[in-house]
Short mmCIF file of C-alpha atoms in Angstrom, two decimals:
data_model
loop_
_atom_site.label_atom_id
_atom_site.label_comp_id
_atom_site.label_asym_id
_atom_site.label_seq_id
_atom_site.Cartn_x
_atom_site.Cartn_y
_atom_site.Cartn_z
CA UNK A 11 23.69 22.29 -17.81
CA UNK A 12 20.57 22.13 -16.09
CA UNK A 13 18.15 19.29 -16.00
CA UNK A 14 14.75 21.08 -16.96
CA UNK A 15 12.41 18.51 -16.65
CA UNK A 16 11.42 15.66 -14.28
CA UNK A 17 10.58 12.26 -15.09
CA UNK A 18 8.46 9.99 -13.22
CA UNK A 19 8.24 6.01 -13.71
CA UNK A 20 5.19 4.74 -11.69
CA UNK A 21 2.45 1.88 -11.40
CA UNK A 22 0.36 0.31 -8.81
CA UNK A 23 -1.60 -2.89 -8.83
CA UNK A 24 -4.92 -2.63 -7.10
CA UNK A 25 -8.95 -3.12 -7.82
CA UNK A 26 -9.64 0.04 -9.58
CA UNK A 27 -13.09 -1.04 -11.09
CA UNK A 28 -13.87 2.62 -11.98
CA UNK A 29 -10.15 3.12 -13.89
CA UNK A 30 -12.42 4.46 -17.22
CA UNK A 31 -13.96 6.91 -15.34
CA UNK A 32 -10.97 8.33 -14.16
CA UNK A 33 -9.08 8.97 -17.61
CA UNK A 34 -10.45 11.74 -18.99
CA UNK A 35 -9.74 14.20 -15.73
CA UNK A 36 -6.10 12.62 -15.44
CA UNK A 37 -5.86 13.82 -18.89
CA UNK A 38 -6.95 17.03 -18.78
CA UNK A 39 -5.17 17.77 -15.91
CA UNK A 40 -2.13 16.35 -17.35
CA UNK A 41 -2.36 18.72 -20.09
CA UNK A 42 -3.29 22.01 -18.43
CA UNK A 43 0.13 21.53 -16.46
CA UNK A 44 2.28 20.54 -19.63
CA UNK A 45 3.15 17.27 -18.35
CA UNK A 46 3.67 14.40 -21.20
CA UNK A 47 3.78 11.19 -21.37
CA UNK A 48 1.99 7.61 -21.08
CA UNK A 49 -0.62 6.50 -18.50
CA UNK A 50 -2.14 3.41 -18.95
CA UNK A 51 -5.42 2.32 -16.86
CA UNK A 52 -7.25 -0.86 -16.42
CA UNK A 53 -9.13 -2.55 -13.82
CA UNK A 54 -5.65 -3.80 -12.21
CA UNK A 55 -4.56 -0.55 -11.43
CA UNK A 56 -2.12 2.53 -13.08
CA UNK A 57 1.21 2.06 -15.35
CA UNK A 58 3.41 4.72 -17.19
CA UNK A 59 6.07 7.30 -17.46
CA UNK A 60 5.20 10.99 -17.57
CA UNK A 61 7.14 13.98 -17.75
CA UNK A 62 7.13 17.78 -16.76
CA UNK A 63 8.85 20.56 -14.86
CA UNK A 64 8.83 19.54 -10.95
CA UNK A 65 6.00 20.98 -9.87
CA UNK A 66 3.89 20.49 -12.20
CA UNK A 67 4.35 16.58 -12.55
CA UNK A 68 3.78 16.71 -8.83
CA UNK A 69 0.15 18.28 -9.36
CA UNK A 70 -0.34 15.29 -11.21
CA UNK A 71 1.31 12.69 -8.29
CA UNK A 72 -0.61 14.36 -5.97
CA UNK A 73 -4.08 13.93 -7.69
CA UNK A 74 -3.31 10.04 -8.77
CA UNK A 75 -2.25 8.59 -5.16
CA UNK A 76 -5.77 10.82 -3.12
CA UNK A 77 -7.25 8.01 -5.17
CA UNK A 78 -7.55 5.45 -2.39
CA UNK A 79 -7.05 2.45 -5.08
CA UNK A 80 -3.57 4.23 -6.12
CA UNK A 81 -2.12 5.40 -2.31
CA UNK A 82 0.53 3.11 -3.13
CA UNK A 83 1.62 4.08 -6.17
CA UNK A 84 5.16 3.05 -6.53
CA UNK A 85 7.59 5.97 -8.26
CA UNK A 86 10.59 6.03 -9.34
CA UNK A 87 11.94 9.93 -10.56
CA UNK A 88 15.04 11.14 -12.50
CA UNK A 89 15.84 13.59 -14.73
CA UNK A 90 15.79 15.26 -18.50
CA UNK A 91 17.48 18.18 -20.50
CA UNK A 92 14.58 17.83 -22.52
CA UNK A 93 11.05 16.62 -22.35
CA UNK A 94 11.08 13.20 -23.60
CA UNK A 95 7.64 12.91 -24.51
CA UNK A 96 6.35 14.20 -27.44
CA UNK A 97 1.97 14.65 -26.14
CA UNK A 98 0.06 13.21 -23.41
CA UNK A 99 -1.70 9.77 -23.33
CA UNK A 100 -3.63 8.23 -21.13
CA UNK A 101 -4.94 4.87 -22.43
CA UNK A 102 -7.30 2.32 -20.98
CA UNK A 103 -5.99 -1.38 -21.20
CA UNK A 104 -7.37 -4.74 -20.57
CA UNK A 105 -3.58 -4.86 -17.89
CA UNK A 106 -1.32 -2.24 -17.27
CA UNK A 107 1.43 -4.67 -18.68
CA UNK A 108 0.40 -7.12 -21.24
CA UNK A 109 1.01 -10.87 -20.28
CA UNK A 110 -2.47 -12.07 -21.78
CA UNK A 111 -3.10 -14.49 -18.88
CA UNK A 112 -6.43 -13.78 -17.13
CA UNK A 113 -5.19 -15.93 -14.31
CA UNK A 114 -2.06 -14.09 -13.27
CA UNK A 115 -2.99 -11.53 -10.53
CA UNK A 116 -0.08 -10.37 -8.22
CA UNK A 117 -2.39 -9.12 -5.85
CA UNK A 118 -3.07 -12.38 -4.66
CA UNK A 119 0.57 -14.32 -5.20
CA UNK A 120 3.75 -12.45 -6.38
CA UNK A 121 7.54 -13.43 -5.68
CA UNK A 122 9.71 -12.11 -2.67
CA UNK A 123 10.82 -8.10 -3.19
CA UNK A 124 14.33 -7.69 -2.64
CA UNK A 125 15.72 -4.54 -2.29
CA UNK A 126 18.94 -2.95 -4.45
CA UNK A 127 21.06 -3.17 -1.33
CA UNK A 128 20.41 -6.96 -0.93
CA UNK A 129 20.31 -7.80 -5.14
CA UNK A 130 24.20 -8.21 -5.05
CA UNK A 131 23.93 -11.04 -2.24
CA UNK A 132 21.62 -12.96 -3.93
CA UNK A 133 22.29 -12.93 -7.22
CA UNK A 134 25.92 -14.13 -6.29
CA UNK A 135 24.86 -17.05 -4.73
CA UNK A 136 25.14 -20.53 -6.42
CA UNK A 137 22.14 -21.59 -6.03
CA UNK A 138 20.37 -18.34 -7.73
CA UNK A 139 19.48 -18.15 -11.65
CA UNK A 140 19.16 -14.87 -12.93
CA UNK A 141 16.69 -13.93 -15.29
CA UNK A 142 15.98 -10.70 -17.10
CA UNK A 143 12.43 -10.86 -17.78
CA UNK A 144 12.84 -7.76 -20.64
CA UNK A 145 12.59 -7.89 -24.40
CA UNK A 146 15.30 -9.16 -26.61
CA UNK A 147 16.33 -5.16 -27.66
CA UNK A 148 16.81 -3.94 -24.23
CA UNK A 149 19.18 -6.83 -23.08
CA UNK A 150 21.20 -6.26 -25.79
CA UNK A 151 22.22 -2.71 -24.65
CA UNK A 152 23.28 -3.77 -20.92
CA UNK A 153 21.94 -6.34 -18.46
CA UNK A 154 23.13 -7.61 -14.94
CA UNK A 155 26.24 -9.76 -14.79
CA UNK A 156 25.11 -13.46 -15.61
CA UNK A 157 21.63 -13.18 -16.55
CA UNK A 158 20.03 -14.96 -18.65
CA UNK A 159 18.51 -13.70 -21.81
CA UNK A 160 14.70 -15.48 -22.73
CA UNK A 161 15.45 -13.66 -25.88
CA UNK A 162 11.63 -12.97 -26.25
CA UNK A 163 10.37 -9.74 -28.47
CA UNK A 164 7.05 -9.12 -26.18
CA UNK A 165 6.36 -9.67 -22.73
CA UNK A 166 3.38 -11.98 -23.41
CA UNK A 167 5.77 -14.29 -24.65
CA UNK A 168 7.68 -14.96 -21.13
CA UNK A 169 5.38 -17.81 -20.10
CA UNK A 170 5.89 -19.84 -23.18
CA UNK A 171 9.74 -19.53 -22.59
CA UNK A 172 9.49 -20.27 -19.00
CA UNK A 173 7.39 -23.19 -19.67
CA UNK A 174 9.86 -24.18 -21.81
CA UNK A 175 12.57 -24.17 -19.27
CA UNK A 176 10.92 -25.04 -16.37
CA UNK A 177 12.59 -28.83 -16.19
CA UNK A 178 16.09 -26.74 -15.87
CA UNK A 179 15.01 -24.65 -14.03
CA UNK A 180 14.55 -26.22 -11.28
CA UNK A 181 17.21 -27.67 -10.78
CA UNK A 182 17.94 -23.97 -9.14
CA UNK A 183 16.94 -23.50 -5.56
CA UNK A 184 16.58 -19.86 -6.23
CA UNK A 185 15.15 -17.88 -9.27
CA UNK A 186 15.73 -13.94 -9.29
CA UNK A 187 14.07 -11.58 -11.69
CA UNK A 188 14.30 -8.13 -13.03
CA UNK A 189 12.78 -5.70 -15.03
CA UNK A 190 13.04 -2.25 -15.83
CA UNK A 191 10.72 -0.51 -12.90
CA UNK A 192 9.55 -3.76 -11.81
CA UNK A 193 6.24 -3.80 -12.80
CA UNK A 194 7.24 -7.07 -15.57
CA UNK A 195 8.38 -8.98 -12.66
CA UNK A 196 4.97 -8.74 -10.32
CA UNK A 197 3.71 -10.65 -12.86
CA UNK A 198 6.41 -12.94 -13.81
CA UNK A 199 6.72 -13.88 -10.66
CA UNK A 200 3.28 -14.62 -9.89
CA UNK A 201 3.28 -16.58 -13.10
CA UNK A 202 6.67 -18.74 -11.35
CA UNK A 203 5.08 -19.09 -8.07
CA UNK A 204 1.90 -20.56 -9.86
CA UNK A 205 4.10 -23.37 -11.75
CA UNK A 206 5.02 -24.32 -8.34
CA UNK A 207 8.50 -22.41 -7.74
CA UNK A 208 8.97 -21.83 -4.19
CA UNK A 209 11.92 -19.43 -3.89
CA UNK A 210 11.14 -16.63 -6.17
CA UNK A 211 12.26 -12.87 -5.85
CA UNK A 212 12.13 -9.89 -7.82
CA UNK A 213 14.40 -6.85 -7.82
CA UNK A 214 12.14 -4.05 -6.16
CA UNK A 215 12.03 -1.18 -8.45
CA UNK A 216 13.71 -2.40 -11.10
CA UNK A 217 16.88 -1.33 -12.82
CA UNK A 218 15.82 1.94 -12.45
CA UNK A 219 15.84 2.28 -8.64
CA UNK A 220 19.16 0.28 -8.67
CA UNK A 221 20.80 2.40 -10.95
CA UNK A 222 19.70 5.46 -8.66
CA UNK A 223 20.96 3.52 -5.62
CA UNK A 224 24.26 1.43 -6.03
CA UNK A 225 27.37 2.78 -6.92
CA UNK A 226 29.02 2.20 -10.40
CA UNK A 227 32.11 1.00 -7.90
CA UNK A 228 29.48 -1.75 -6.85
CA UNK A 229 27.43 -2.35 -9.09
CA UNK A 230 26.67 -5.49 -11.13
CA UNK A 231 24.91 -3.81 -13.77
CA UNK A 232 26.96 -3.17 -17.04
CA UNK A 233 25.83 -0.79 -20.29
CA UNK A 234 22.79 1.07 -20.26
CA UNK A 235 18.94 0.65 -19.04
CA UNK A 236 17.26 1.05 -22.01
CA UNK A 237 13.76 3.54 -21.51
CA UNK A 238 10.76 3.90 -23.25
CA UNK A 239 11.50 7.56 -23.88
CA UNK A 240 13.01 9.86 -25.95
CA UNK A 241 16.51 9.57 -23.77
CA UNK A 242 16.56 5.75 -24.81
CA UNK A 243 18.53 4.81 -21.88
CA UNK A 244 20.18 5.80 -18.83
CA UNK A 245 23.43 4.90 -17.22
CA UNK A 246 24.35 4.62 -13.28
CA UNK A 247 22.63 7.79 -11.50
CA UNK A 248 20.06 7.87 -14.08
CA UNK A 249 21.78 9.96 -16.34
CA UNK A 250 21.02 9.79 -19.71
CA UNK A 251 23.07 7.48 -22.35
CA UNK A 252 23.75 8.33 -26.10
CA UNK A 253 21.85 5.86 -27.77
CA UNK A 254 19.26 6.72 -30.37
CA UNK A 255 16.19 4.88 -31.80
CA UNK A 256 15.56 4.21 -34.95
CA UNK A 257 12.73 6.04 -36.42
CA UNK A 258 11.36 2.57 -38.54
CA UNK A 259 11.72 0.02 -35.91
CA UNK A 260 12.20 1.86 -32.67
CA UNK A 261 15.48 -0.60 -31.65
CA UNK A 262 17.91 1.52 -29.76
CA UNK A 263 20.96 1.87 -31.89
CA UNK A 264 25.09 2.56 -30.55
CA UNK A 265 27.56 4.69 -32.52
CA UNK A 266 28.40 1.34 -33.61
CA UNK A 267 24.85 0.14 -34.92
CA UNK A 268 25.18 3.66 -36.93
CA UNK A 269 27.63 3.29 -38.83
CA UNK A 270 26.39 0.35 -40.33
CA UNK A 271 25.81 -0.41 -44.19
CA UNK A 272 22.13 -0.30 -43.70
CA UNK A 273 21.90 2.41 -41.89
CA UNK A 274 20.17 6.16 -43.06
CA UNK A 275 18.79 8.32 -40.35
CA UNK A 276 14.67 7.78 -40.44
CA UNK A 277 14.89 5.48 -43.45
CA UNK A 278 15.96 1.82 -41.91
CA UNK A 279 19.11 0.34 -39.60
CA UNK A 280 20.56 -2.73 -39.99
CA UNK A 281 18.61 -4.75 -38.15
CA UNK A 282 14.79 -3.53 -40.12
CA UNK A 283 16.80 -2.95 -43.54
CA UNK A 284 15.11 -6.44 -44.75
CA UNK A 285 12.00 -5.92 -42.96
CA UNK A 286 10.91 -3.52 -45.67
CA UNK A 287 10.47 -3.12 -48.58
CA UNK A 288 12.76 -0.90 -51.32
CA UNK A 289 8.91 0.90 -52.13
CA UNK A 290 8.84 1.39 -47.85
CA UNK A 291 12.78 2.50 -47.69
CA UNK A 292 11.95 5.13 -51.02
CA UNK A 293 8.69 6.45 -48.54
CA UNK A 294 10.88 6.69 -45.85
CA UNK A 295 13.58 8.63 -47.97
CA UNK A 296 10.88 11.18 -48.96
CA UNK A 297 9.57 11.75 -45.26
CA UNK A 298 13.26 11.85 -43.98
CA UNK A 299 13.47 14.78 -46.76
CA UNK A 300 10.98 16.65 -45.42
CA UNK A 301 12.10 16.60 -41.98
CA UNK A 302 15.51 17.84 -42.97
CA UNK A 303 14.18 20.53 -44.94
CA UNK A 304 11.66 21.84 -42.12
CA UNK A 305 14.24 21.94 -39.69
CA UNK A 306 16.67 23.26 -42.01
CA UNK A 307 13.69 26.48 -42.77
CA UNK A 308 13.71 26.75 -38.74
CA UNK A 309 16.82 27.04 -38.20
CA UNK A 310 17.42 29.75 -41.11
CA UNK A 311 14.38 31.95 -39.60
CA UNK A 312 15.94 31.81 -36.27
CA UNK A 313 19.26 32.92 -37.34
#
């Protein structure tokens, strides 16, 4: 089967000071070439994942880094059999990733970039602590080998948890970080290098690039990447996993997680089951309903 569509992760840090001026022709032009997807813009720069067939995603690539504020846009690309965006957006943002500390700028103090060749090295080494800067959902579907989990549900809550390990923490000589596309980790470890931490470093680009990069045969990465997308996740190579979402909470759920008691397709999973209400779940039902029934009419006029 072919792969249809391309996906691009991106973001750059830099003084944009005109970022709201710039949304509205990123989004038209966005649309007029079918891409979808997420932009987000703020005075710190560009953040997002947008999708589209090859070409036309790189009309919009093209027209973001001839900004001079976003020439070094960093990207990351792989692949869809489907477009995993449902519409376009292009938001503007107070930060292009939320840590809600006005204080934290990477531009002027960020941890050392190590590279997916080198991440094996030092994350093997004794004197290196591990940390997977994500939320509590996407460690629980696959992580490095020895990371630790802050077990947070937001990224605005990493600097309360760090603060709250920082006496252990340093009894480590070397603190390694990872994210996603990396983006999480230019500010987490700017946020370590201001409590003082001297040996700091950060996966450059992410899971994603080392997925893309390392071998399955060498790799230190086990289960899936999860992705804010309709694929859910990816696997070594960036190809996609078989996870789903659920349609209440938005966790991504195994074949495991599905055949749980709680669990009804667009209605609730076992871990949001108590997190509503049996008026919500009876809402949900009816919606659920619906769907089935539209795509059930769809498929009968096709065929």
């Amino acid at each position: 089967m072919n792969k249809n569509y391309a996906v691009v992760a991106l973001y750059c840090f830099s003084r944009f000071p005109f970022f709201a001026e710039f949304r509205a022709p990123l989004q038209t032009l966005c649309q007029d070439n079918g891409v979808s997807g997420t932009l987000i813009l703020a005075s710190e720069g560009i953040n997002g994942t947008i999708s589209g067939p090859q070409q036309k995603l790189e009309k919009i690539i093209d027209f973001i880094v001839a900004q001079p504020e976003l020439a070094n846009v960093d990207l990351k690309y792989s692949t869809a059999y489907k477009i995993p965006f449902r519409r376009m957006k292009v938001r503007l943002r107070k930060e292009i990733v939320t840590m809600g500390l006005d204080e934290i700028d990477p531009l002027k103090e960020v941890g050392t970039y190590v590279s997916p060749k080198e991440w094996n090295t030092l994350v093997l080494d004794k004197d290196t602590i591990l940390i997977d800067v994500r939320n509590d959902y996407e460690y629980a579907i696959g992580t490095f080998v020895g990371a630790v989990n802050p077990n947070i549900k937001k990224f605005r809550e990493f600097p309360q948890w760090a603060r709250s390990q920082e006496e252990k923490l340093r009894k480590n000589k070397k603190i390694a970080m990872f994210c996603t596309g990396g983006i999480r980790c230019e500010k987490s470890t700017a946020y370590m290098c201001g409590l003082g931490f001297d040996e700091v470093y950060h996966l450059k680009g992410g899971i994603l690039r080392y997925l893309n990069e390392i071998p399955p045969e060498s790799s230190l990465w086990k289960g899936d990447c999860f992705v804010f997308d309709e694929r859910v996740s990816v696997r070594h190579g960036l190809v996609e996993g078989n996870l789903v979402l659920c349609h209440i909470c938005r966790r991504p759920l195994t074949l495991i997680d599905r055949q749980a008691l709680h669990y009804a397709e667009g209605i609730s999973c076992e871990s949001c089951y108590r997190e509503h209400s049996e008026k919500d779940r009876t809402r949900y039902y009816e919606r659920q309903k619906q769907i089935f029934l539209t795509e059930k009419h769809k498929f009968n006029r096709v065929n």
